[in-house]
Each structure stands twice: as C-alpha cells, then as structure tokens.
Coordinates of C-alpha atoms and ligand atoms in Angstrom, one line a residue:
Chain A
M1 CA 0.2 0.3 0.2
E2 CA 1.6 3.2 -0.8
L3 CA 2.0 5.9 1.8
T4 CA -0.4 8.7 1.1
R5 CA -3.1 6.0 1.2
I6 CA -1.8 4.7 4.6
L7 CA -2.0 8.2 6.2
Q8 CA -5.9 8.7 4.4
I9 CA -6.9 5.5 5.9
L10 CA -5.1 6.9 10.1
S11 CA -6.5 10.9 8.8
A12 CA -10.0 9.2 8.8
G13 CA -9.5 6.5 11.4
L14 CA -8.6 9.2 14.0
I15 CA -10.5 11.8 13.8
I16 CA -14.0 9.1 14.0
G17 CA -12.3 8.2 17.4
G18 CA -12.1 11.7 18.4
I19 CA -15.7 11.6 17.9
Y20 CA -15.9 8.0 19.7
A21 CA -13.4 9.4 22.8
L22 CA -16.3 12.5 23.1
I23 CA -18.8 10.5 22.6
A24 CA -18.0 7.7 24.9
V25 CA -16.3 10.0 27.4
G26 CA -19.9 11.0 28.3
L27 CA -21.4 7.9 28.6
N28 CA -18.7 6.9 31.5
L29 CA -18.3 10.3 33.2
I30 CA -22.4 8.7 33.8
Y31 CA -21.4 5.8 34.2
G32 CA -18.9 5.7 36.3
T33 CA -20.8 8.2 39.2
M34 CA -24.2 7.5 38.2
R35 CA -23.5 3.8 38.2
L36 CA -26.4 4.1 35.2
L37 CA -26.1 3.3 31.5
N38 CA -27.9 6.1 29.5
I39 CA -29.1 3.8 26.3
A40 CA -30.3 7.2 25.2
H41 CA -27.2 8.4 24.2
G42 CA -26.9 7.8 20.9
E43 CA -30.7 9.9 20.2
L44 CA -28.9 13.6 22.4
I45 CA -25.8 13.2 19.7
M46 CA -28.8 13.2 16.8
L47 CA -30.9 16.1 18.2
G48 CA -27.5 17.6 18.9
A49 CA -27.8 17.3 14.4
Y50 CA -31.1 18.4 14.4
V51 CA -30.4 21.3 16.5
T52 CA -26.7 22.7 13.9
Y53 CA -29.4 21.0 11.0
W54 CA -32.3 23.3 11.6
L55 CA -30.3 26.6 13.1
Y56 CA -28.1 26.5 10.0
T57 CA -30.2 26.0 6.8
L58 CA -33.7 27.7 8.6
Y59 CA -31.7 30.4 10.8
G60 CA -28.3 30.9 8.8
V61 CA -27.2 30.0 12.4
S62 CA -22.9 29.1 11.5
P63 CA -22.2 25.3 12.8
L64 CA -19.5 26.9 14.7
I65 CA -22.1 28.8 17.0
S66 CA -23.9 25.9 17.4
M67 CA -21.0 24.2 19.5
I68 CA -21.7 26.4 22.2
L69 CA -25.0 27.1 21.9
V70 CA -26.1 22.4 21.3
S71 CA -23.5 21.6 23.7
A72 CA -25.7 24.7 26.2
F73 CA -29.1 22.9 24.7
S74 CA -28.4 19.5 25.7
A75 CA -27.0 20.0 28.8
L76 CA -29.8 21.3 29.6
I77 CA -32.2 18.5 28.8
G78 CA -29.7 16.5 31.6
L79 CA -30.0 19.2 33.7
I80 CA -33.9 18.3 33.1
V81 CA -34.0 14.7 33.3
C82 CA -31.0 14.3 36.4
W83 CA -33.2 16.7 38.2
S84 CA -36.6 15.5 37.6
I85 CA -36.1 11.4 37.0
F86 CA -33.3 10.3 38.3
L87 CA -32.4 12.3 41.6
P88 CA -36.2 11.4 42.7
I89 CA -35.6 6.9 41.7
I90 CA -32.0 7.4 42.7
K91 CA -33.6 7.8 46.1
T92 CA -36.7 5.7 46.5
S93 CA -34.9 2.6 45.3
K94 CA -34.7 0.2 47.6
S95 CA -31.0 -1.5 46.3
A96 CA -29.0 -1.3 43.7
A97 CA -29.9 -3.8 42.1
V98 CA -33.9 -2.6 41.7
L99 CA -32.1 1.3 40.9
E100 CA -30.1 -0.4 37.5
S101 CA -33.7 -2.7 36.2
N102 CA -35.4 0.9 36.7
S103 CA -32.9 3.7 34.9
L104 CA -32.0 1.2 32.2
L105 CA -36.6 1.2 31.2
I106 CA -35.8 4.6 31.8
F107 CA -33.3 6.1 29.4
F108 CA -35.1 2.3 26.9
G109 CA -38.1 4.6 27.2
L110 CA -36.5 8.7 26.8
S111 CA -34.5 6.9 23.5
V112 CA -37.8 5.4 22.0
I113 CA -39.2 9.1 22.5
F114 CA -36.6 10.8 21.5
S115 CA -36.3 9.5 18.4
N116 CA -40.2 9.2 17.7
L117 CA -40.5 13.0 18.8
A118 CA -38.0 13.3 16.1
S119 CA -39.6 11.8 13.3
L120 CA -42.6 13.0 14.5
L121 CA -42.0 17.5 13.8
W122 CA -39.0 16.1 11.0
T123 CA -40.0 13.0 9.4
A124 CA -37.4 10.4 8.8
D125 CA -35.9 12.0 5.6
I126 CA -32.6 12.0 5.3
R127 CA -31.0 15.7 6.5
G128 CA -27.6 16.8 5.3
Y129 CA -26.3 20.3 4.4
S130 CA -22.5 21.6 2.9
Y131 CA -20.4 22.9 5.2
M132 CA -16.5 24.4 5.2
T133 CA -16.7 21.6 2.6
K134 CA -13.1 22.8 1.3
V135 CA -10.3 20.2 0.2
F136 CA -6.6 20.5 1.2
Y137 CA -4.2 18.4 1.7
I138 CA -1.7 17.5 4.1
L139 CA 1.0 15.1 3.4
G140 CA -0.3 14.4 -0.2
V141 CA -3.7 13.5 1.8
P142 CA -6.9 14.9 1.4
L143 CA -9.4 16.6 4.3
M144 CA -12.2 18.6 4.2
H145 CA -12.3 21.3 6.3
N146 CA -15.0 19.8 8.2
R147 CA -13.8 17.4 10.1
L148 CA -10.4 18.2 10.6
L149 CA -12.2 20.9 12.9
A150 CA -14.6 18.3 14.0
F151 CA -11.4 16.2 15.3
L152 CA -10.2 19.5 16.6
V153 CA -12.2 20.1 18.3
A154 CA -13.5 17.1 19.9
V155 CA -10.2 16.3 21.1
V156 CA -9.4 19.7 23.0
V157 CA -12.9 18.9 24.7
C158 CA -11.2 15.5 25.2
I159 CA -8.0 17.3 26.8
L160 CA -10.1 20.1 28.8
S161 CA -11.6 17.2 30.5
Y162 CA -9.2 15.4 31.7
L163 CA -7.9 18.4 32.9
L164 CA -10.3 19.2 34.9
L165 CA -10.2 15.3 36.0
Q166 CA -7.4 15.7 36.8
K167 CA -6.6 19.3 38.1
T168 CA -9.2 20.3 40.2
M169 CA -11.3 20.1 43.0
L170 CA -14.1 19.2 41.1
G171 CA -12.8 16.9 38.7
K172 CA -10.6 15.2 42.4
A173 CA -14.3 14.3 43.5
I174 CA -15.5 13.2 40.4
R175 CA -12.7 10.7 40.3
A176 CA -12.9 10.4 44.3
L177 CA -16.3 9.8 44.0
I178 CA -16.7 6.9 41.0
Q179 CA -14.0 5.5 43.0
D180 CA -15.8 4.9 46.5
R181 CA -19.5 6.3 46.9
E182 CA -19.7 6.6 50.8
A183 CA -15.8 7.6 51.5
S184 CA -16.3 10.6 48.8
Q185 CA -19.3 11.7 51.0
L186 CA -17.6 11.3 54.4
V187 CA -14.5 13.9 53.1
G188 CA -18.3 16.0 52.2
I189 CA -18.4 15.8 48.9
N190 CA -22.1 16.5 47.8
A191 CA -22.9 13.6 45.7
R192 CA -26.0 15.2 44.5
F193 CA -24.2 17.9 42.9
I194 CA -22.2 15.3 41.3
Y195 CA -24.6 13.3 40.3
I196 CA -26.4 16.3 38.4
F197 CA -22.2 18.4 36.8
S198 CA -21.9 14.6 35.3
F199 CA -24.9 14.3 34.2
C200 CA -25.0 17.8 32.5
L201 CA -21.1 17.4 31.1
G202 CA -22.1 13.4 29.7
F203 CA -25.2 15.0 27.9
A204 CA -23.5 18.4 26.7
M205 CA -20.8 15.5 25.3
A206 CA -22.9 14.2 23.5
G207 CA -24.9 17.1 22.2
L208 CA -21.4 18.7 20.2
A209 CA -21.0 14.8 19.1
G210 CA -23.6 14.9 16.3
C211 CA -23.1 18.6 16.2
L212 CA -20.3 18.2 14.5
L213 CA -21.4 14.6 12.8
S214 CA -23.8 16.6 10.9
M215 CA -21.0 18.7 9.5
F216 CA -20.5 15.5 7.6
Y217 CA -22.9 12.5 8.1
E218 CA -26.1 12.3 7.2
I219 CA -28.7 13.5 9.7
T220 CA -31.7 10.9 10.9
P221 CA -34.1 10.3 13.4
F222 CA -33.0 7.1 14.5
M223 CA -28.9 7.8 13.2
G224 CA -28.6 7.1 16.9
L225 CA -28.0 4.1 18.6
P226 CA -25.6 2.9 15.9
Y227 CA -23.5 5.9 18.4
T228 CA -25.2 4.5 21.9
I229 CA -23.3 0.5 20.7
V230 CA -20.0 2.6 19.6
A231 CA -19.7 3.8 23.3
F232 CA -20.7 1.1 25.2
I233 CA -17.6 -0.8 23.1
V234 CA -15.5 1.8 24.2
I235 CA -16.1 1.8 27.6
V236 CA -15.0 -1.3 27.8
L237 CA -12.9 -1.3 26.0
G238 CA -11.4 1.2 28.6
G239 CA -12.8 0.2 31.1
L240 CA -16.5 0.9 33.1
G241 CA -15.0 4.6 35.1
N242 CA -11.6 4.5 33.5
I243 CA -12.2 8.6 32.2
F244 CA -9.0 8.0 30.5
G245 CA -9.5 4.3 29.0
S246 CA -12.1 6.0 27.8
L247 CA -10.4 8.0 25.9
M248 CA -7.6 6.0 24.4
G249 CA -10.1 3.4 24.1
G250 CA -12.6 6.1 21.4
F251 CA -9.1 6.8 19.0
L252 CA -8.2 3.5 19.3
L253 CA -12.2 2.2 18.3
G254 CA -11.9 4.2 15.7
L255 CA -8.8 3.3 13.9
L256 CA -9.1 -0.1 14.1
E257 CA -12.5 -0.1 12.6
T258 CA -11.6 2.4 9.7
I259 CA -8.4 -0.4 9.6
G260 CA -10.1 -2.7 8.9
V261 CA -13.2 -1.7 7.7
S262 CA -9.8 -0.5 4.4
L263 CA -9.0 -3.9 4.0
T264 CA -12.7 -5.8 3.6
S265 CA -15.8 -3.1 2.9
P266 CA -17.9 -0.9 4.7
G267 CA -20.3 -3.2 5.5
L268 CA -18.2 -5.1 8.2
R269 CA -18.5 -1.6 10.8
P270 CA -20.8 -3.2 12.6
I271 CA -19.8 -7.0 12.5
L272 CA -15.3 -6.1 13.3
S273 CA -16.6 -3.5 16.0
Y274 CA -18.3 -6.1 17.5
S275 CA -16.2 -9.0 17.6
I276 CA -14.1 -5.7 19.4
F277 CA -15.7 -5.8 22.1
I278 CA -16.1 -9.9 22.2
L279 CA -13.2 -9.5 22.6
I280 CA -12.5 -7.3 25.2
I281 CA -15.0 -8.6 26.9
L282 CA -12.8 -12.6 26.8
V283 CA -9.2 -11.7 27.0
R284 CA -9.6 -8.2 29.7
P285 CA -12.8 -7.8 31.3
K286 CA -11.5 -4.9 32.7
G287 CA -11.2 -3.4 29.6
I288 CA -7.8 -3.0 28.3
F289 CA -6.6 -0.5 30.4
G290 CA -8.0 -2.2 34.2
R291 CA -9.0 -0.1 36.3
G292 CA -4.9 1.4 37.6
V293 CA -4.9 3.9 35.6
Y294 CA -7.4 7.0 35.8
Chain B
M1 CA -29.2 3.5 79.4
K2 CA -31.1 6.6 80.8
P3 CA -30.2 9.6 79.9
N4 CA -27.7 12.3 80.6
T5 CA -29.8 14.1 83.7
D6 CA -26.3 16.6 84.6
K7 CA -27.5 19.7 82.8
E8 CA -24.3 21.7 83.0
E9 CA -21.3 20.2 81.6
K10 CA -21.2 20.8 78.2
Y11 CA -21.4 19.1 75.5
L12 CA -20.0 18.6 71.5
L13 CA -21.6 15.5 70.7
D14 CA -24.9 14.0 72.1
V15 CA -26.7 11.2 70.8
R16 CA -30.3 11.2 72.1
A17 CA -31.9 7.5 72.0
I18 CA -31.3 7.0 67.9
S19 CA -32.5 3.9 66.1
V20 CA -30.2 3.0 63.3
F21 CA -31.8 0.6 60.3
Y22 CA -29.8 -1.1 57.7
E23 CA -33.2 -1.0 55.2
A24 CA -35.5 -3.2 57.2
I25 CA -32.8 -4.7 59.8
Q26 CA -32.5 -2.7 62.7
A27 CA -29.1 -2.4 64.4
T28 CA -29.5 -0.1 67.3
W29 CA -31.9 0.9 69.7
D30 CA -32.6 3.5 71.6
V31 CA -29.2 4.5 71.8
W32 CA -28.2 7.7 74.3
F33 CA -24.2 8.9 74.9
T34 CA -22.5 11.8 74.7
V35 CA -19.4 13.3 73.8
R36 CA -17.5 16.8 75.5
E37 CA -15.7 18.7 74.6
G38 CA -12.0 18.4 74.3
S39 CA -12.2 14.7 76.0
V40 CA -11.5 11.1 73.9
T41 CA -14.7 8.8 74.2
A42 CA -15.4 5.5 73.7
L43 CA -17.0 2.5 72.2
V44 CA -17.2 -0.4 72.5
G45 CA -18.3 -3.7 72.1
S46 CA -18.0 -6.5 70.1
N47 CA -19.0 -7.7 66.6
G48 CA -22.1 -7.2 65.2
A49 CA -22.8 -4.4 68.0
G50 CA -24.3 -2.2 65.8
K51 CA -21.1 0.4 66.4
T52 CA -20.3 0.9 62.9
A53 CA -24.3 2.2 62.3
I54 CA -23.5 4.0 65.4
M55 CA -20.7 5.9 63.6
K56 CA -22.4 6.0 60.1
S57 CA -25.5 7.6 61.5
I58 CA -23.6 10.4 63.2
S59 CA -22.0 11.0 60.8
G60 CA -24.9 10.7 57.8
I61 CA -24.4 8.1 55.7
L62 CA -27.7 5.9 57.3
P63 CA -30.8 7.7 58.6
T64 CA -32.0 7.9 62.1
S65 CA -35.8 6.1 62.1
E66 CA -36.2 7.7 66.0
G67 CA -34.3 10.0 68.1
S68 CA -31.8 12.9 67.2
I69 CA -28.5 13.9 67.3
L70 CA -26.9 17.2 68.5
F71 CA -24.0 18.5 67.8
M72 CA -22.7 22.2 69.4
D73 CA -26.6 22.1 70.7
Q74 CA -28.3 22.1 66.7
V75 CA -29.9 18.6 65.4
L76 CA -28.3 17.2 62.7
D77 CA -30.7 15.0 61.6
R78 CA -32.1 16.0 58.2
L79 CA -28.6 16.9 57.2
A80 CA -26.8 15.3 54.2
P81 CA -23.1 14.6 55.1
H82 CA -21.3 16.8 52.9
E83 CA -23.1 18.8 55.3
R84 CA -21.9 17.3 58.4
V85 CA -18.6 17.2 57.6
E86 CA -18.6 21.2 57.4
R87 CA -20.0 21.6 60.5
G88 CA -17.2 19.7 62.1
I89 CA -17.2 16.2 61.9
S90 CA -15.8 13.8 60.3
L91 CA -15.6 10.1 60.5
V92 CA -12.1 7.7 59.6
P93 CA -14.7 4.5 58.5
E94 CA -13.5 0.8 58.9
G95 CA -11.7 -0.9 56.3
R96 CA -10.5 2.7 55.8
K97 CA -11.5 3.2 52.6
V98 CA -8.7 4.8 50.9
F99 CA -9.5 6.2 47.3
P100 CA -7.4 3.8 45.6
Y101 CA -6.0 5.4 42.0
L102 CA -5.4 8.7 44.1
T103 CA -2.3 9.5 45.6
V104 CA -1.5 10.4 48.9
Q105 CA -1.7 13.6 48.1
E106 CA -4.8 13.7 45.8
N107 CA -6.2 11.5 48.6
L108 CA -5.3 14.2 51.3
E109 CA -6.2 17.0 49.0
I110 CA -10.0 15.9 48.3
G111 CA -10.1 15.5 52.4
A112 CA -9.9 19.2 52.6
Y113 CA -13.3 19.6 49.9
S114 CA -15.3 21.8 52.1
R115 CA -15.2 25.0 51.7
K116 CA -14.2 26.2 55.1
A117 CA -11.0 23.4 55.0
R118 CA -10.5 24.4 51.2
K119 CA -9.1 27.8 52.4
R120 CA -6.4 26.0 54.8
L121 CA -5.7 22.7 52.7
N122 CA -1.6 24.1 52.1
Q123 CA -1.0 24.8 56.1
T124 CA -3.1 21.6 56.9
M125 CA -1.6 19.1 54.6
A126 CA 2.3 20.0 55.7
E127 CA 0.9 19.1 59.6
I128 CA -0.2 16.2 58.2
F129 CA 3.1 15.1 56.7
E130 CA 4.5 15.5 60.2
L131 CA 2.4 14.1 62.0
F132 CA 2.6 10.2 59.2
P133 CA 6.3 11.0 57.5
P134 CA 5.9 7.8 55.5
L135 CA 3.0 9.5 53.8
A136 CA 5.4 12.7 52.8
A137 CA 7.8 10.2 50.8
R138 CA 5.2 8.1 49.3
R139 CA 2.8 11.3 48.1
K140 CA 3.6 10.6 44.5
Q141 CA 1.8 7.4 45.1
L142 CA -1.6 5.5 44.8
G143 CA -4.0 4.7 47.9
V144 CA -3.9 1.3 46.8
S145 CA -0.1 0.9 46.6
L146 CA -0.3 1.4 50.4
S147 CA 0.0 -1.1 53.0
G148 CA -2.3 -1.5 55.9
G149 CA -0.4 1.0 58.4
E150 CA -0.1 3.6 56.2
Q151 CA -3.3 3.7 54.0
Q152 CA -4.5 3.4 57.7
M153 CA -2.0 6.7 58.6
L154 CA -3.8 8.1 55.8
A155 CA -6.9 7.7 56.1
I156 CA -6.6 9.6 59.5
G157 CA -4.6 11.8 57.4
R158 CA -7.6 12.8 55.1
G159 CA -10.3 12.5 58.5
L160 CA -8.2 15.8 59.7
M161 CA -7.4 17.6 56.8
S162 CA -11.3 18.4 57.2
M163 CA -10.3 20.8 60.0
P164 CA -12.6 18.7 62.4
S165 CA -13.6 19.5 65.7
L166 CA -14.9 15.9 66.6
L167 CA -12.8 13.2 64.9
M168 CA -14.9 9.3 65.1
L169 CA -12.8 6.3 64.3
D170 CA -14.4 3.2 63.4
E171 CA -11.4 0.8 64.9
P172 CA -8.4 2.1 63.4
S173 CA -6.7 -0.6 65.0
L174 CA -7.7 -3.2 63.4
G175 CA -6.3 -5.7 61.5
L176 CA -2.1 -3.5 62.1
A177 CA 0.5 -5.0 63.8
P178 CA 0.9 -5.1 67.7
I179 CA 3.7 -1.7 67.0
M180 CA 1.6 -0.5 64.2
V181 CA -2.0 -0.5 66.6
K182 CA 1.0 1.0 69.3
L183 CA 2.2 4.4 67.1
V184 CA -2.0 4.3 66.3
F185 CA -3.3 5.3 70.0
E186 CA 0.0 7.4 70.1
I187 CA -1.1 9.6 67.5
I188 CA -5.1 9.7 68.6
E189 CA -3.1 10.8 72.1
K190 CA -1.4 13.7 69.6
I191 CA -4.7 14.8 67.8
N192 CA -7.0 15.1 71.1
A193 CA -4.2 17.5 72.3
E194 CA -4.0 19.3 69.6
G195 CA -8.1 20.0 70.7
V196 CA -9.5 17.7 68.3
T197 CA -12.6 16.1 70.5
I198 CA -12.2 12.3 69.9
L199 CA -15.5 9.3 69.0
L200 CA -13.3 6.3 69.4
V201 CA -14.9 2.9 68.1
E202 CA -12.8 -0.5 69.4
Q203 CA -12.8 -4.1 69.7
N204 CA -9.5 -3.2 71.2
V205 CA -10.4 -3.2 74.7
R206 CA -8.3 -2.9 76.6
Q207 CA -5.8 0.2 74.8
T208 CA -9.6 1.7 74.5
L209 CA -10.1 1.2 77.7
Q210 CA -6.2 2.6 79.4
H211 CA -6.8 6.2 76.5
A212 CA -10.5 6.9 77.4
E213 CA -11.8 9.5 79.1
T214 CA -15.5 8.1 79.2
A215 CA -15.6 5.0 77.8
Y216 CA -19.8 3.2 76.7
V217 CA -20.0 -0.5 76.3
L218 CA -22.0 -1.6 73.6
E219 CA -23.9 -4.6 73.1
T220 CA -26.4 -5.9 70.7
G221 CA -27.3 -2.9 69.9
R222 CA -28.2 -1.4 72.8
I223 CA -26.3 0.9 75.7
K224 CA -25.3 -2.1 78.5
L225 CA -23.2 0.4 80.4
K226 CA -21.0 3.6 80.6
G227 CA -17.9 4.8 82.8
K228 CA -14.6 5.9 83.2
G229 CA -11.8 4.1 81.0
S230 CA -10.2 3.3 84.2
E231 CA -13.9 2.1 87.0
L232 CA -14.4 0.0 83.1
L233 CA -10.8 -1.3 83.2
E234 CA -12.0 -3.2 86.4
N235 CA -15.7 -3.3 86.2
P236 CA -16.2 -7.3 86.8
H237 CA -18.7 -8.1 83.4
I238 CA -16.0 -6.0 81.4
K239 CA -13.3 -8.0 82.4
K240 CA -15.7 -11.3 82.5
A241 CA -16.6 -10.8 78.6
Y242 CA -14.1 -8.3 76.8
L243 CA -10.3 -8.5 78.7
G244 CA -10.2 -12.4 78.7
L245 CA -9.8 -11.7 82.9
Ligands
LIG1 N1 -25.0 -3.2 54.9 C1 -25.8 -4.2 55.8 N2 -26.8 -5.3 55.9 C2 -27.9 -5.2 56.9 N3 -27.9 -5.8 57.8 C3 -26.4 -4.8 58.0 C4 -25.3 -4.2 57.8 N4 -24.1 -4.8 57.5 C5 -24.5 -4.1 59.6 N5 -25.4 -5.1 59.7 C6 -25.7 -6.0 61.2 O1 -26.1 -4.5 61.9 C7 -25.6 -5.5 63.0 C8 -24.7 -3.6 63.4 O2 -23.7 -3.7 62.2 P1 -22.3 -3.3 62.4 O3 -21.7 -3.6 61.2 O4 -23.0 -2.2 63.0 O5 -21.3 -3.9 63.8 P2 -20.3 -3.2 64.7 O6 -20.4 -3.5 65.3 O7 -19.5 -2.8 64.5 O8 -19.6 -4.8 64.3 P3 -18.2 -4.6 63.8 O9 -17.0 -4.6 65.0 O10 -17.5 -6.3 63.4 O11 -17.2 -4.4 63.1 C9 -25.1 -6.6 63.0 O12 -25.8 -7.4 62.9 C10 -24.9 -6.7 61.1 O13 -26.0 -8.1 61.2
LIG2 MG1 -17.5 -1.9 63.0

C-alpha cells in the first residue's frame, strides 16, 4: 500500500476516533458516578445534529456557534432529566439492583421518545447540509475542512475534560466518587451535585458530538443507536469508570474500525466493532487499561 | 441506659435515643451517649454490636429513624453527610476506604473538600505530613499501593484534612501489627492534645479503655454500661466478657 493511502486511513481513523472518544467519555462519566447506563446517549447525538441542522438551514446560524448552543441545550436536557427523574428514583430505589433495572427502562423509554418525537416533528427524511467542504492536502492526503475542525474540537474537549478530572478539585471529587461513593461523602463531597454535574457534562458532550457529526454525516431520527453501541464498546474497551481509558479507547476503536474496513468492506464495520468488543470481554474483561490509570 | 441528667456539662455531641436501620434490619435500639468537648470518648463492643451503624448515622450515611443527634447544640438529623463535614464532624471509616486510584497527595487534598477546609489546605497538609512522615515520602504513590498501616495513616490524615472538631475513628487498629496499634493510639493522643475531640470505636478493649476518658459499652445494639475508662477496666463484667480475665 502506498504511503498516502496509509496516511489517509490513519487520518480517517483518528477523526472518527476523536468523536468516539467524546461520546464515550460522556457516557462513562454518567456510568462511573451514578452507575447508570444511558441507553439514550445516541439520541442526544441525534438531537444535537438536528438542532445544528435547523439552526443552520433556517436561520443561517454557523455550526461553529451551534457547538456552544447545542452543548448548552444538551446540558439543559441533562439537568431536567436528572433532576426530575433520576435524583428521585435514586432516592426511592430500595437497592442498587432495582435502581439499575428501573433506570435502564427509563433510558430506553427516553431513547424511544426522543427518536419518535424527532421523526414526528421532522419526518424520517435524511437531512444534511454543506459546511466548510473545502479540501486541502496534508502530505498529499486530501482532508475536508469540516472533518479537521471536528477532529480538533473533539481533541480539545477531550483534553479539557481530562484536565478537569486531573487538576481541579471538582474533577478529583468526581474521581473520588467513582472510586468510593461512601468515602467521598465522608470527605464532604455533595454527591447530588456531582451526579447533576456529570449528567449535564455527559449530555453536553453527546450533543456536541452530534453537532460535529452533522457537518459531514447524514441526519435521521434513528441515527443515534449505532453511536450508543459504539460508546458502550469503547467504555468496555477502556474500562468502566475509567475516563482516561475511554479517551484512549475511542481513538483505538476509530483506528481499528477504519483499518479493518479499508482492508475488507464498509458493510463489515458493525461486525468488526462487535468482534473487538467480544474479544475484549473474553481476554480483558476489565478493559485494556483496567482500573488503575484514572 | 437512661439520659444524662447532669445539665451543667457541655457536650460537643449528644446522641439521644437513636435507632438505626440497615434498610429493614434494625441495628441499634434507643442508644444514648454524649461526648464531652476535648475528650477521648470510646464506644466498645463485640462484632455486630452496632458500633459502625452508630458512626454511620452520626456522619449521615445511614438515616436515624428514631431519636436525635445534636452537635454543638444543633440538631443534625436532616443534614446530608457533606453538610455534617462542613459543621466539623469527620469519620475515619471502618476498613479505611482510602481512594485506591488517587495518589496519597490527592487523597489528602480531597479530604479538604469542604469550603472552610479548602482555604487552609496547604498548611493542613504540611501538618499531616509532619504527623505521618511515611506519607510524605509516598505522596505520589496510589492509595491502593500502600500497606495496611500506611493506609490507616492516610485515612486518619484525610479525616483530619477537613479540620474537624470531632474526629470519629471506626476500628483504626483493626488488622494492624502490635507496633502499629501502639502508634495509632499515640497518634490519637497527639491529635486530641491539639484540641480535637475524639470518638473512638474499638474492639481492642483494653488499650481503648486505658486511653478513654469515658467509655460506653454497646451490646447487641443497646448501651449496656457507661463509665470512666479506668473504672471499666476494673468492672467484673468487662473483665470477663472483653478482657478474657
Ligand atoms: N449492610 C448491612 N445490611 C444489613 N445488615 C447489616 C449491614 N451491615 C451490618 N448489618 C447488621 O447490623 C448489625 C450491626 O452491625 P455493625 O456493622 O454496626 O456492627 P459493629 O459493631 O460495627 O461490628 P464490627 O465490630 O464487626 O464492625 C449487625 O447485626 C449486622 O449484621
Ligand atoms: Mg464495625
């Protein structure tokens, strides 16, 4: 294979990997702190994509600005959902098992509601728009501006969230709560506040990912599910509750998928991802980074 | 045991007839006791007596379904755990519960999470490192990589980082070698000499009674005896049931 082709595959892998990382970190934040698996994560991505699309096509709002608007909008949805549904059921659930099954059902319900609402409001038509479609060349590899932008934004946000977790008192409190809920309360951490914060941040990251994806992928009411699955695979790959692992895992899955697809065919992408998933579960059930890195 | 009738005394902590439940299972019945400001007060009892349940309910992890807990003359009952830390109550939990994947330094930093403690974080941390030199040498090491004794030091240090007026320790000597046990009791005396009131839970009855000003004996969820530490050491029931004499 010639060098440009290899570079092309690598760059495509890193671009999608950056977005996978963004999505997975968001999901893992909520899982790690609250032990809730957000099956509706992909639907937040879908909503983010639609909001960006409508703001652009109806009002000419640049997707660059939508990044901020959509993140704030998604965080707001997170706040409402967390406040009105999850804090109450955490309080009333008699045991962790009850909470887990109830919350799975609720998230499943939310995902059905969001995607059906989107198809009712906006029909199931495939949408899309052109933005920053100029092509330029790095080392002979053609790259569209919008993809490079998405990559840079995803990387910057991932790095910022990593710094938040490592360097700030709030971030240390999140990690402490992930590691030992009871001990974190004993040192004076307000668990409810951390739940709400992680929920909003996780939702905002999903919405932002949707905004970025909308610049170069098709938008439909049912586009979310594959991303939910990808996020699940990545958080297992990187270790449940291990945020750093999700970051690395996102890039790793993006690269593996793209390389695999380029050697076989695009139709095999889901099969490839699932194979990686099953392999990880069999070989390293605690994820490739285990629990020790974060 | 009946309530303390001596109204003159000033109590930092006043526990009034609390019953504590683990979900549906009742762990204590009608527990009364008080902790005088500046004292080392002990709660002793055998496995399953309900000592941990009481510690957890004072720190707000377990709800008290009956009775009331007063701290500095204010009722705590409706406060969340983090609000109690802010008021000056700190628990060094049973089993240490050091954050395994935070470094020693991060474990201590997070101990000063409450607003008032955060302002003095660096000074307090320097004091902790002075109190526990082995921790200073391991400040970049992960909690999980420490020995049992070092983890106990870290747990106590973390508990002190919130600048508590009441430090509660739940079986701090559990699983430690005799020399470490001795060290832990010395540390407790030192901390107390600095003005921190101590509530100590132990199964190590002899040493605890030697150090405690006042001790309460808890049996199957109820307070059975109260007395000066030195008096209880001579009590025939204590001698037989706890000291193996
Ligand atoms: N998580 C729990 N769920 C249900 N019951 C519990 C739970 N933890 C403890 N108990 C029960 O509550 C009672 C009091 O337990 P607790 O842990 O307070 O005792 P303890 O005095 O601290 O004992 P030890 O010295 O062994 O630590 C015991 O009968 C115990 O079986
Ligand atoms: Mg106990």
